[in-house]
Amino acid sequence: MTDYSNVKPNVERDSRGRAIFKKKWDQPFDIGRTRRDILDKLLVICGKVGSERQNLYKTKAKRINADFVIEERGSWVFTLRTIKENFDPGYHKGVLLIGSNKELPGTQIRYERAYSFTDWFIQDLEGDLIPDVPIGRVYGSPETVLYHMDPNIIDSDMAVIFDTQPGRSNKHVDALVKLGFDVEVLERYTPKYAPLLGSCEFILQFSDGVFSSRIHGNPNRWMSHNSVILSSEHAAQIVFKGYPVVFSEACSTAQEGPLLMAFLKQGAAYIGSTLDTLNNPDPFDDWRQCAYADGFKFGFMDLLDSFDQIGQVKLAVDKGIAENLEQSIKDEILRIRKGETSTMSSNQAVSAIEWVLFGNPLRRSTVGSNADYTPGQILVDT
C-alpha cells in the first residue's frame, strides 16, 4: 500500500488509498487572466480556417496586443519559414498555431504502422535539431480558439493523478507534493469527480506499471485492458474553472480525436503524444539521457518549477532530450526534417519528437507554493 503520509491532508482515504473527499474543491479560488505584458509577447500563426474565422482571431489578437500572421500554404516548411520571418527572440515569448493538422499542417511522421504528425520541427528555427521556440497549437470552434487565446487561469494548488494501481508506487504523488500541490489519486473517472477536476491546475495521467494494468490510450479515451479510465464523453462533463494543464503519457491521445477535442473545448491545455509511448528498458541517472516516455514525463515535472510559462517548460524538455541523443538517432530525425522519409524505426526517435502542446504556450507554469522537485534516477518501471 502507498504511503500517503507526505500528501497534504485535505482528504481521508479508504483501505486501498482511494480518496474520501472533503470537498476542498468547492471553495473559491483566485482566477484571473494572464498578465497583459506577457500575453502581448505572443505570435499567432493562423492557418486555413476560413476568412470569417481568421478575422475573428485577428480581432482578438489585436485586443490582447499579440502579433498575428496568416499562413495558408499547406506545409510545415512554410509555417517554419513564416515563424522565422516574424518571431523576434528579443520580444516574443511563444508561438500559438491556430488550426488543425489539416488547416495548418505539422510534420508527418510514422512509427510502425501508424501515421501522425508533430510540431517538433516547427520549434527548430536554426535547423540544428535543437528546439528554439515555445510552440502551442489550438483548433476547434471559434469559441474554443478565442478562449485559448486568453483563458482564465486558476490558482488552486490542486492536482489529480490518474493511477490504475494505487499503492504500487508513490513517486508521482511525491513529485507533485514537492511541486507544491494538494494531490488526489483517482483510479478512474466518475461524475462525482468532475467538480474536483474542474478546480485543478494540473492533471497527470501516467502509464507505468504492469502492462496488463497500466493506462493505455487512443484518440478516444484513456483505458486499461478491462476498463475505461476517462473518455471523451467524460471530459465533456468537466467544466474547468481555470485552464489546467493535462499531461497524458498514454499512446496516441494527442492525435486530433474526440478526447483531445473535448479537453480543448472544456478549457484545458493538453500535452500528449501522437504515436506510441514507450517505456525505458534501462535506468538513467538523468531524464535528459532517457529518450523514452518517462524521460519526457519526469523532465516535464522537473522543470515546472524552473520556467515561467508552460511553453518554456515543454521546449526545455524537448531541448534537453534532443541535446543528448546518440548521433544515429539524430541522423534518423534529420532525414525526416529533410523530407527524405516520414518513418522512424527507433524507439528513441519517436519518443523524442512525438510530444505536442495543445494550448496557449504562455500559460504560466503550474506549480504550488514552495515548489522544489528534482526526479533523480529514472528507473525501469514495467
Tab-separated table of C-alpha atoms in Angstrom:
chain	number	residue	atom	x	y	z
A	1	MET	CA	0.000	0.000	0.000
A	2	THR	CA	1.222	3.501	-0.863
A	3	ASP	CA	2.486	5.641	1.985
A	4	TYR	CA	0.409	8.801	1.738
A	5	SER	CA	1.936	10.374	4.832
A	6	ASN	CA	3.559	13.118	2.775
A	7	VAL	CA	0.363	14.081	0.957
A	8	LYS	CA	-1.275	17.230	2.231
A	9	PRO	CA	-4.215	16.065	4.380
A	10	ASN	CA	-7.147	17.610	2.544
A	11	VAL	CA	-8.809	14.180	2.236
A	12	GLU	CA	-9.204	10.963	4.095
A	13	ARG	CA	-8.530	7.685	2.287
A	14	ASP	CA	-10.024	4.244	2.390
A	15	SER	CA	-8.090	0.999	2.898
A	16	ARG	CA	-6.947	1.000	-0.745
A	17	GLY	CA	-5.697	4.569	-0.619
A	18	ARG	CA	-8.633	5.998	-2.590
A	19	ALA	CA	-9.796	9.498	-1.770
A	20	ILE	CA	-12.765	10.165	0.519
A	21	PHE	CA	-13.489	13.727	-0.479
A	22	LYS	CA	-13.695	16.641	1.940
A	23	LYS	CA	-14.718	18.986	-0.884
A	24	LYS	CA	-11.800	21.350	-0.771
A	25	TRP	CA	-12.561	21.836	-4.447
A	26	ASP	CA	-15.853	23.642	-3.790
A	27	GLN	CA	-14.215	26.650	-2.145
A	28	PRO	CA	-13.484	29.847	-4.132
A	29	PHE	CA	-10.073	30.128	-5.758
A	30	ASP	CA	-8.178	33.022	-7.282
A	31	ILE	CA	-8.952	33.115	-11.006
A	32	GLY	CA	-7.639	35.736	-13.406
A	33	ARG	CA	-6.182	36.417	-16.830
A	34	THR	CA	-2.598	36.199	-17.961
A	35	ARG	CA	-0.730	39.461	-17.442
A	36	ARG	CA	-1.102	41.728	-20.471
A	37	ASP	CA	2.633	42.418	-20.604
A	38	ILE	CA	3.145	38.649	-21.026
A	39	LEU	CA	0.286	37.851	-23.396
A	40	ASP	CA	1.268	40.611	-25.810
A	41	LYS	CA	4.527	38.706	-26.402
A	42	LEU	CA	2.561	36.020	-28.281
A	43	LEU	CA	2.996	35.481	-32.014
A	44	VAL	CA	-0.160	33.952	-33.517
A	45	ILE	CA	0.084	31.982	-36.769
A	46	CYS	CA	-3.362	31.233	-38.235
A	47	GLY	CA	-3.937	28.520	-40.800
A	48	LYS	CA	-6.559	27.935	-43.471
A	49	VAL	CA	-9.651	28.214	-41.252
A	50	GLY	CA	-11.734	30.493	-43.487
A	51	SER	CA	-11.734	34.269	-43.784
A	52	GLU	CA	-14.554	34.785	-41.263
A	53	ARG	CA	-12.707	32.920	-38.528
A	54	GLN	CA	-9.410	34.494	-39.463
A	55	ASN	CA	-10.969	37.928	-38.951
A	56	LEU	CA	-12.326	36.880	-35.539
A	57	TYR	CA	-8.917	35.669	-34.423
A	58	LYS	CA	-7.160	38.717	-35.863
A	59	THR	CA	-9.506	40.983	-33.893
A	60	LYS	CA	-8.860	39.020	-30.711
A	61	ALA	CA	-5.110	39.178	-31.275
A	62	LYS	CA	-5.365	42.935	-31.652
A	63	ARG	CA	-7.270	43.166	-28.350
A	64	ILE	CA	-4.521	41.322	-26.482
A	65	ASN	CA	-1.855	43.190	-28.486
A	66	ALA	CA	-0.414	39.973	-29.963
A	67	ASP	CA	1.150	39.823	-33.417
A	68	PHE	CA	-0.994	37.948	-35.958
A	69	VAL	CA	0.031	36.315	-39.253
A	70	ILE	CA	-1.943	34.158	-41.695
A	71	GLU	CA	-0.229	31.110	-43.242
A	72	GLU	CA	-2.263	29.128	-45.796
A	73	ARG	CA	0.357	27.427	-47.971
A	74	GLY	CA	-0.272	23.938	-46.615
A	75	SER	CA	3.142	22.732	-45.437
A	76	TRP	CA	5.028	22.831	-42.145
A	77	VAL	CA	8.033	24.100	-44.104
A	78	PHE	CA	6.157	27.318	-44.926
A	79	THR	CA	4.925	27.629	-41.343
A	80	LEU	CA	8.505	27.375	-40.110
A	81	ARG	CA	9.584	29.975	-42.646
A	82	THR	CA	6.792	32.322	-41.521
A	83	ILE	CA	7.825	31.942	-37.882
A	84	LYS	CA	11.461	32.660	-38.763
A	85	GLU	CA	10.383	35.805	-40.598
A	86	ASN	CA	8.150	37.102	-37.794
A	87	PHE	CA	9.463	35.748	-34.491
A	88	ASP	CA	11.615	38.238	-32.601
A	89	PRO	CA	13.543	36.323	-29.896
A	90	GLY	CA	14.174	39.593	-28.069
A	91	TYR	CA	10.440	40.269	-27.820
A	92	HIS	CA	8.214	37.253	-28.416
A	93	LYS	CA	7.880	34.554	-25.745
A	94	GLY	CA	5.971	31.928	-27.730
A	95	VAL	CA	4.011	30.992	-30.830
A	96	LEU	CA	0.374	29.894	-30.951
A	97	LEU	CA	-0.608	27.931	-34.047
A	98	ILE	CA	-4.322	28.153	-34.882
A	99	GLY	CA	-5.703	25.275	-36.903
A	100	SER	CA	-5.858	21.513	-37.038
A	101	ASN	CA	-3.172	19.466	-38.757
A	102	LYS	CA	-5.223	19.794	-41.972
A	103	GLU	CA	-5.650	23.560	-41.595
A	104	LEU	CA	-2.044	24.259	-40.561
A	105	PRO	CA	-0.016	21.095	-41.123
A	106	GLY	CA	2.673	19.793	-38.825
A	107	THR	CA	5.348	17.352	-39.979
A	108	GLN	CA	4.031	13.930	-40.982
A	109	ILE	CA	5.645	11.111	-39.015
A	110	ARG	CA	5.221	7.351	-38.981
A	111	TYR	CA	6.128	4.659	-36.487
A	112	GLU	CA	5.463	1.008	-37.257
A	113	ARG	CA	2.013	1.027	-38.928
A	114	ALA	CA	0.700	4.322	-37.531
A	115	TYR	CA	0.829	7.754	-39.160
A	116	SER	CA	0.509	11.034	-37.317
A	117	PHE	CA	2.160	14.461	-37.069
A	118	THR	CA	4.350	16.561	-34.811
A	119	ASP	CA	5.105	20.251	-34.280
A	120	TRP	CA	8.605	19.403	-33.029
A	121	PHE	CA	10.345	20.587	-36.212
A	122	ILE	CA	8.467	23.900	-36.243
A	123	GLN	CA	10.238	24.734	-32.961
A	124	ASP	CA	13.660	24.421	-34.595
A	125	LEU	CA	14.408	27.773	-36.236
A	126	GLU	CA	18.105	27.087	-36.736
A	127	GLY	CA	17.672	23.678	-38.358
A	128	ASP	CA	20.162	22.069	-35.979
A	129	LEU	CA	17.662	19.650	-34.350
A	130	ILE	CA	17.775	21.683	-31.125
A	131	PRO	CA	14.369	23.340	-30.491
A	132	ASP	CA	14.432	27.129	-30.108
A	133	VAL	CA	10.864	28.451	-29.767
A	134	PRO	CA	7.935	27.539	-27.469
A	135	ILE	CA	5.056	26.326	-29.656
A	136	GLY	CA	1.424	25.640	-28.791
A	137	ARG	CA	-1.474	24.706	-31.046
A	138	VAL	CA	-5.236	25.073	-30.742
A	139	TYR	CA	-8.109	24.254	-33.058
A	140	GLY	CA	-11.873	23.813	-32.947
A	141	SER	CA	-14.856	26.143	-32.843
A	142	PRO	CA	-14.329	29.912	-32.726
A	143	GLU	CA	-15.443	29.887	-29.091
A	144	THR	CA	-12.780	27.299	-28.257
A	145	VAL	CA	-9.973	29.081	-30.083
A	146	LEU	CA	-10.848	32.517	-28.711
A	147	TYR	CA	-10.857	31.172	-25.160
A	148	HIS	CA	-7.417	29.582	-25.540
A	149	MET	CA	-6.011	32.863	-26.824
A	150	ASP	CA	-6.803	34.492	-23.455
A	151	PRO	CA	-8.037	31.903	-20.942
A	152	ASN	CA	-8.957	32.158	-17.272
A	153	ILE	CA	-6.095	30.948	-15.048
A	154	ILE	CA	-6.819	29.323	-11.674
A	155	ASP	CA	-4.571	29.324	-8.618
A	156	SER	CA	-5.869	26.374	-6.582
A	157	ASP	CA	-2.645	24.440	-5.856
A	158	MET	CA	-4.609	21.268	-6.654
A	159	ALA	CA	-3.505	18.334	-8.808
A	160	VAL	CA	-5.001	14.959	-9.736
A	161	ILE	CA	-3.136	11.801	-10.708
A	162	PHE	CA	-4.846	9.018	-12.657
A	163	ASP	CA	-3.321	5.741	-11.474
A	164	THR	CA	-4.914	2.318	-12.008
A	165	GLN	CA	-2.530	0.729	-9.494
A	166	PRO	CA	-2.678	2.946	-6.389
A	167	GLY	CA	-0.329	1.747	-3.715
A	168	ARG	CA	2.178	0.326	-6.162
A	169	SER	CA	4.388	3.421	-6.280
A	170	ASN	CA	4.434	6.787	-4.555
A	171	LYS	CA	6.914	8.576	-6.814
A	172	HIS	CA	4.363	10.578	-8.832
A	173	VAL	CA	2.497	11.651	-5.717
A	174	ASP	CA	5.782	12.653	-4.132
A	175	ALA	CA	6.730	14.664	-7.229
A	176	LEU	CA	3.529	16.699	-7.236
A	177	VAL	CA	3.628	17.257	-3.483
A	178	LYS	CA	7.156	18.655	-3.847
A	179	LEU	CA	5.811	20.886	-6.610
A	180	GLY	CA	3.505	22.405	-4.018
A	181	PHE	CA	0.219	20.694	-4.867
A	182	ASP	CA	-2.552	19.155	-2.839
A	183	VAL	CA	-2.767	15.774	-4.589
A	184	GLU	CA	-5.663	13.417	-5.247
A	185	VAL	CA	-5.206	9.944	-6.750
A	186	LEU	CA	-8.047	8.559	-8.895
A	187	GLU	CA	-8.272	5.108	-10.438
A	188	ARG	CA	-10.867	6.186	-12.992
A	189	TYR	CA	-13.305	8.989	-13.719
A	190	THR	CA	-16.820	9.049	-12.328
A	191	PRO	CA	-19.177	12.060	-12.471
A	192	LYS	CA	-18.681	12.855	-8.774
A	193	TYR	CA	-15.068	13.759	-9.571
A	194	ALA	CA	-15.993	16.389	-12.191
A	195	PRO	CA	-16.000	19.310	-9.681
A	196	LEU	CA	-12.634	18.189	-8.304
A	197	LEU	CA	-11.089	18.012	-11.768
A	198	GLY	CA	-12.665	21.345	-12.660
A	199	SER	CA	-10.735	23.022	-9.833
A	200	CYS	CA	-7.333	21.527	-10.701
A	201	GLU	CA	-4.262	23.283	-12.014
A	202	PHE	CA	-2.546	20.078	-13.148
A	203	ILE	CA	-3.804	16.630	-14.162
A	204	LEU	CA	-1.280	13.823	-14.621
A	205	GLN	CA	-2.150	10.573	-16.371
A	206	PHE	CA	0.784	8.195	-16.276
A	207	SER	CA	1.285	4.745	-17.751
A	208	ASP	CA	3.859	2.956	-15.623
A	209	GLY	CA	3.461	-0.434	-14.017
A	210	VAL	CA	2.357	-3.876	-15.144
A	211	PHE	CA	1.399	-3.807	-18.837
A	212	SER	CA	-1.948	-5.534	-18.295
A	213	SER	CA	-2.951	-2.994	-15.624
A	214	ARG	CA	-1.415	0.329	-16.644
A	215	ILE	CA	-3.322	3.041	-18.505
A	216	HIS	CA	-3.237	2.865	-22.291
A	217	GLY	CA	-4.651	5.349	-24.746
A	218	ASN	CA	-6.135	6.119	-28.131
A	219	PRO	CA	-7.698	9.273	-29.621
A	220	ASN	CA	-10.983	8.487	-27.833
A	221	ARG	CA	-10.035	7.590	-24.268
A	222	TRP	CA	-7.625	6.627	-21.513
A	223	MET	CA	-8.205	2.956	-20.689
A	224	SER	CA	-6.849	-0.145	-19.027
A	225	HIS	CA	-7.287	-3.617	-20.511
A	226	ASN	CA	-10.664	-4.070	-18.874
A	227	SER	CA	-11.911	-0.577	-18.043
A	228	VAL	CA	-12.391	2.909	-19.436
A	229	ILE	CA	-10.426	5.339	-17.260
A	230	LEU	CA	-11.571	8.591	-18.876
A	231	SER	CA	-13.297	9.015	-22.233
A	232	SER	CA	-14.106	11.973	-24.452
A	233	GLU	CA	-17.667	11.836	-23.098
A	234	HIS	CA	-16.290	12.090	-19.566
A	235	ALA	CA	-14.016	15.013	-20.426
A	236	ALA	CA	-17.004	16.819	-21.935
A	237	GLN	CA	-18.688	16.731	-18.496
A	238	ILE	CA	-15.903	18.678	-16.779
A	239	VAL	CA	-16.154	22.459	-16.539
A	240	PHE	CA	-12.626	23.686	-15.951
A	241	LYS	CA	-12.553	26.863	-13.907
A	242	GLY	CA	-9.099	27.966	-14.889
A	243	TYR	CA	-7.170	26.363	-17.758
A	244	PRO	CA	-5.411	23.384	-16.178
A	245	VAL	CA	-2.508	21.631	-17.845
A	246	VAL	CA	-3.288	17.980	-18.615
A	247	PHE	CA	-0.284	15.715	-19.187
A	248	SER	CA	-1.065	12.334	-20.747
A	249	GLU	CA	1.575	9.627	-21.075
A	250	ALA	CA	-0.680	7.087	-22.833
A	251	CYS	CA	-0.244	6.283	-26.522
A	252	SER	CA	-1.719	8.439	-29.275
A	253	THR	CA	-4.057	10.597	-27.176
A	254	ALA	CA	-2.743	13.825	-28.763
A	255	GLN	CA	-3.949	12.789	-32.183
A	256	GLU	CA	-6.778	15.099	-33.180
A	257	GLY	CA	-9.568	12.877	-31.912
A	258	PRO	CA	-12.605	13.224	-29.645
A	259	LEU	CA	-10.633	13.079	-26.364
A	260	LEU	CA	-8.313	15.945	-27.221
A	261	MET	CA	-11.160	17.964	-28.694
A	262	ALA	CA	-13.237	17.546	-25.525
A	263	PHE	CA	-10.390	18.764	-23.309
A	264	LEU	CA	-9.766	21.781	-25.547
A	265	LYS	CA	-13.461	22.649	-25.772
A	266	GLN	CA	-13.868	22.458	-22.000
A	267	GLY	CA	-10.933	24.789	-21.448
A	268	ALA	CA	-7.790	22.774	-20.708
A	269	ALA	CA	-4.315	22.762	-22.223
A	270	TYR	CA	-3.186	19.259	-23.216
A	271	ILE	CA	0.267	17.746	-23.631
A	272	GLY	CA	0.457	14.274	-25.080
A	273	SER	CA	1.919	12.052	-27.755
A	274	THR	CA	0.660	11.500	-31.280
A	275	LEU	CA	2.131	7.988	-31.614
A	276	ASP	CA	3.052	5.089	-29.304
A	277	THR	CA	4.717	5.892	-25.996
A	278	LEU	CA	7.494	3.571	-24.896
A	279	ASN	CA	8.978	2.686	-21.513
A	280	ASN	CA	12.721	2.815	-20.945
A	281	PRO	CA	14.380	-0.642	-20.831
A	282	ASP	CA	17.284	0.566	-18.661
A	283	PRO	CA	17.678	3.009	-15.754
A	284	PHE	CA	19.030	6.508	-16.426
A	285	ASP	CA	20.717	8.838	-13.958
A	286	ASP	CA	19.315	11.901	-15.764
A	287	TRP	CA	15.995	12.287	-17.588
A	288	ARG	CA	17.833	14.167	-20.354
A	289	GLN	CA	19.512	10.904	-21.340
A	290	CYS	CA	16.222	8.989	-21.271
A	291	ALA	CA	14.620	9.381	-24.702
A	292	TYR	CA	11.510	7.479	-23.660
A	293	ALA	CA	8.156	8.438	-22.175
A	294	ASP	CA	9.475	8.513	-18.598
A	295	GLY	CA	12.298	10.822	-19.631
A	296	PHE	CA	9.859	13.341	-21.066
A	297	LYS	CA	7.375	12.984	-18.197
A	298	PHE	CA	9.886	13.387	-15.376
A	299	GLY	CA	11.706	16.110	-17.285
A	300	PHE	CA	8.426	17.989	-17.569
A	301	MET	CA	7.759	17.711	-13.843
A	302	ASP	CA	11.372	18.586	-13.056
A	303	LEU	CA	11.192	21.861	-14.992
A	304	LEU	CA	7.741	23.044	-13.915
A	305	ASP	CA	9.445	24.943	-11.090
A	306	SER	CA	12.217	26.282	-13.349
A	307	PHE	CA	10.379	28.317	-16.019
A	308	ASP	CA	7.623	30.919	-16.008
A	309	GLN	CA	5.443	29.642	-18.871
A	310	ILE	CA	4.293	26.153	-19.772
A	311	GLY	CA	5.619	26.533	-23.325
A	312	GLN	CA	9.092	27.224	-21.964
A	313	VAL	CA	8.874	24.077	-19.835
A	314	LYS	CA	7.910	21.902	-22.785
A	315	LEU	CA	10.576	23.463	-25.005
A	316	ALA	CA	13.281	22.912	-22.378
A	317	VAL	CA	12.366	19.231	-22.081
A	318	ASP	CA	12.453	18.798	-25.865
A	319	LYS	CA	15.808	20.573	-25.939
A	320	GLY	CA	17.301	18.612	-23.039
A	321	ILE	CA	16.444	15.281	-24.648
A	322	ALA	CA	17.499	16.373	-28.161
A	323	GLU	CA	20.935	17.505	-26.971
A	324	ASN	CA	21.653	14.058	-25.514
A	325	LEU	CA	20.526	11.825	-28.379
A	326	GLU	CA	23.024	9.469	-29.961
A	327	GLN	CA	24.202	10.535	-33.400
A	328	SER	CA	22.398	7.657	-35.122
A	329	ILE	CA	19.091	8.850	-33.624
A	330	LYS	CA	19.819	12.444	-34.670
A	331	ASP	CA	20.519	11.194	-38.202
A	332	GLU	CA	17.160	9.410	-38.241
A	333	ILE	CA	15.360	12.600	-37.170
A	334	LEU	CA	17.369	14.671	-39.654
A	335	ARG	CA	16.093	12.537	-42.529
A	336	ILE	CA	12.549	13.486	-41.548
A	337	ARG	CA	13.416	17.192	-41.434
A	338	LYS	CA	14.970	16.949	-44.891
A	339	GLY	CA	11.842	15.269	-46.274
A	340	GLU	CA	13.667	12.069	-47.185
A	341	THR	CA	11.263	9.955	-45.147
A	342	SER	CA	8.483	10.218	-42.578
A	343	THR	CA	9.247	6.861	-40.983
A	344	MET	CA	11.081	6.241	-37.729
A	345	SER	CA	12.401	2.852	-36.701
A	346	SER	CA	13.982	3.550	-33.312
A	347	ASN	CA	12.109	3.936	-30.029
A	348	GLN	CA	14.259	6.902	-29.059
A	349	ALA	CA	13.485	8.866	-32.230
A	350	VAL	CA	9.719	8.594	-31.848
A	351	SER	CA	9.924	9.266	-28.107
A	352	ALA	CA	11.934	12.431	-28.692
A	353	ILE	CA	9.681	14.165	-31.223
A	354	GLU	CA	6.093	12.947	-30.747
A	355	TRP	CA	5.003	15.240	-27.885
A	356	VAL	CA	2.693	18.133	-28.777
A	357	LEU	CA	1.397	21.025	-26.667
A	358	PHE	CA	-2.199	21.914	-27.434
A	359	GLY	CA	-2.965	25.221	-25.779
A	360	ASN	CA	-1.507	28.638	-25.158
A	361	PRO	CA	2.265	28.344	-24.548
A	362	LEU	CA	2.222	31.499	-22.402
A	363	ARG	CA	0.021	29.896	-19.763
A	364	ARG	CA	2.026	30.338	-16.586
A	365	SER	CA	3.717	27.243	-15.196
A	366	THR	CA	1.559	25.094	-12.939
A	367	VAL	CA	3.176	24.905	-9.518
A	368	GLY	CA	2.055	25.423	-5.963
A	369	SER	CA	3.800	27.194	-3.117
A	370	ASN	CA	7.487	26.481	-2.390
A	371	ALA	CA	7.813	24.199	-5.410
A	372	ASP	CA	11.103	22.312	-5.481
A	373	TYR	CA	11.360	18.967	-7.271
A	374	THR	CA	14.216	17.030	-8.877
A	375	PRO	CA	13.413	13.496	-10.075
A	376	GLY	CA	16.786	11.838	-9.681
A	377	GLN	CA	17.351	8.450	-11.326
A	378	ILE	CA	14.771	7.277	-13.880
A	379	LEU	CA	14.077	3.658	-13.031
A	380	VAL	CA	12.718	0.820	-15.141
A	381	ASP	CA	9.054	0.652	-14.150
A	382	THR	CA	7.116	-2.023	-16.014
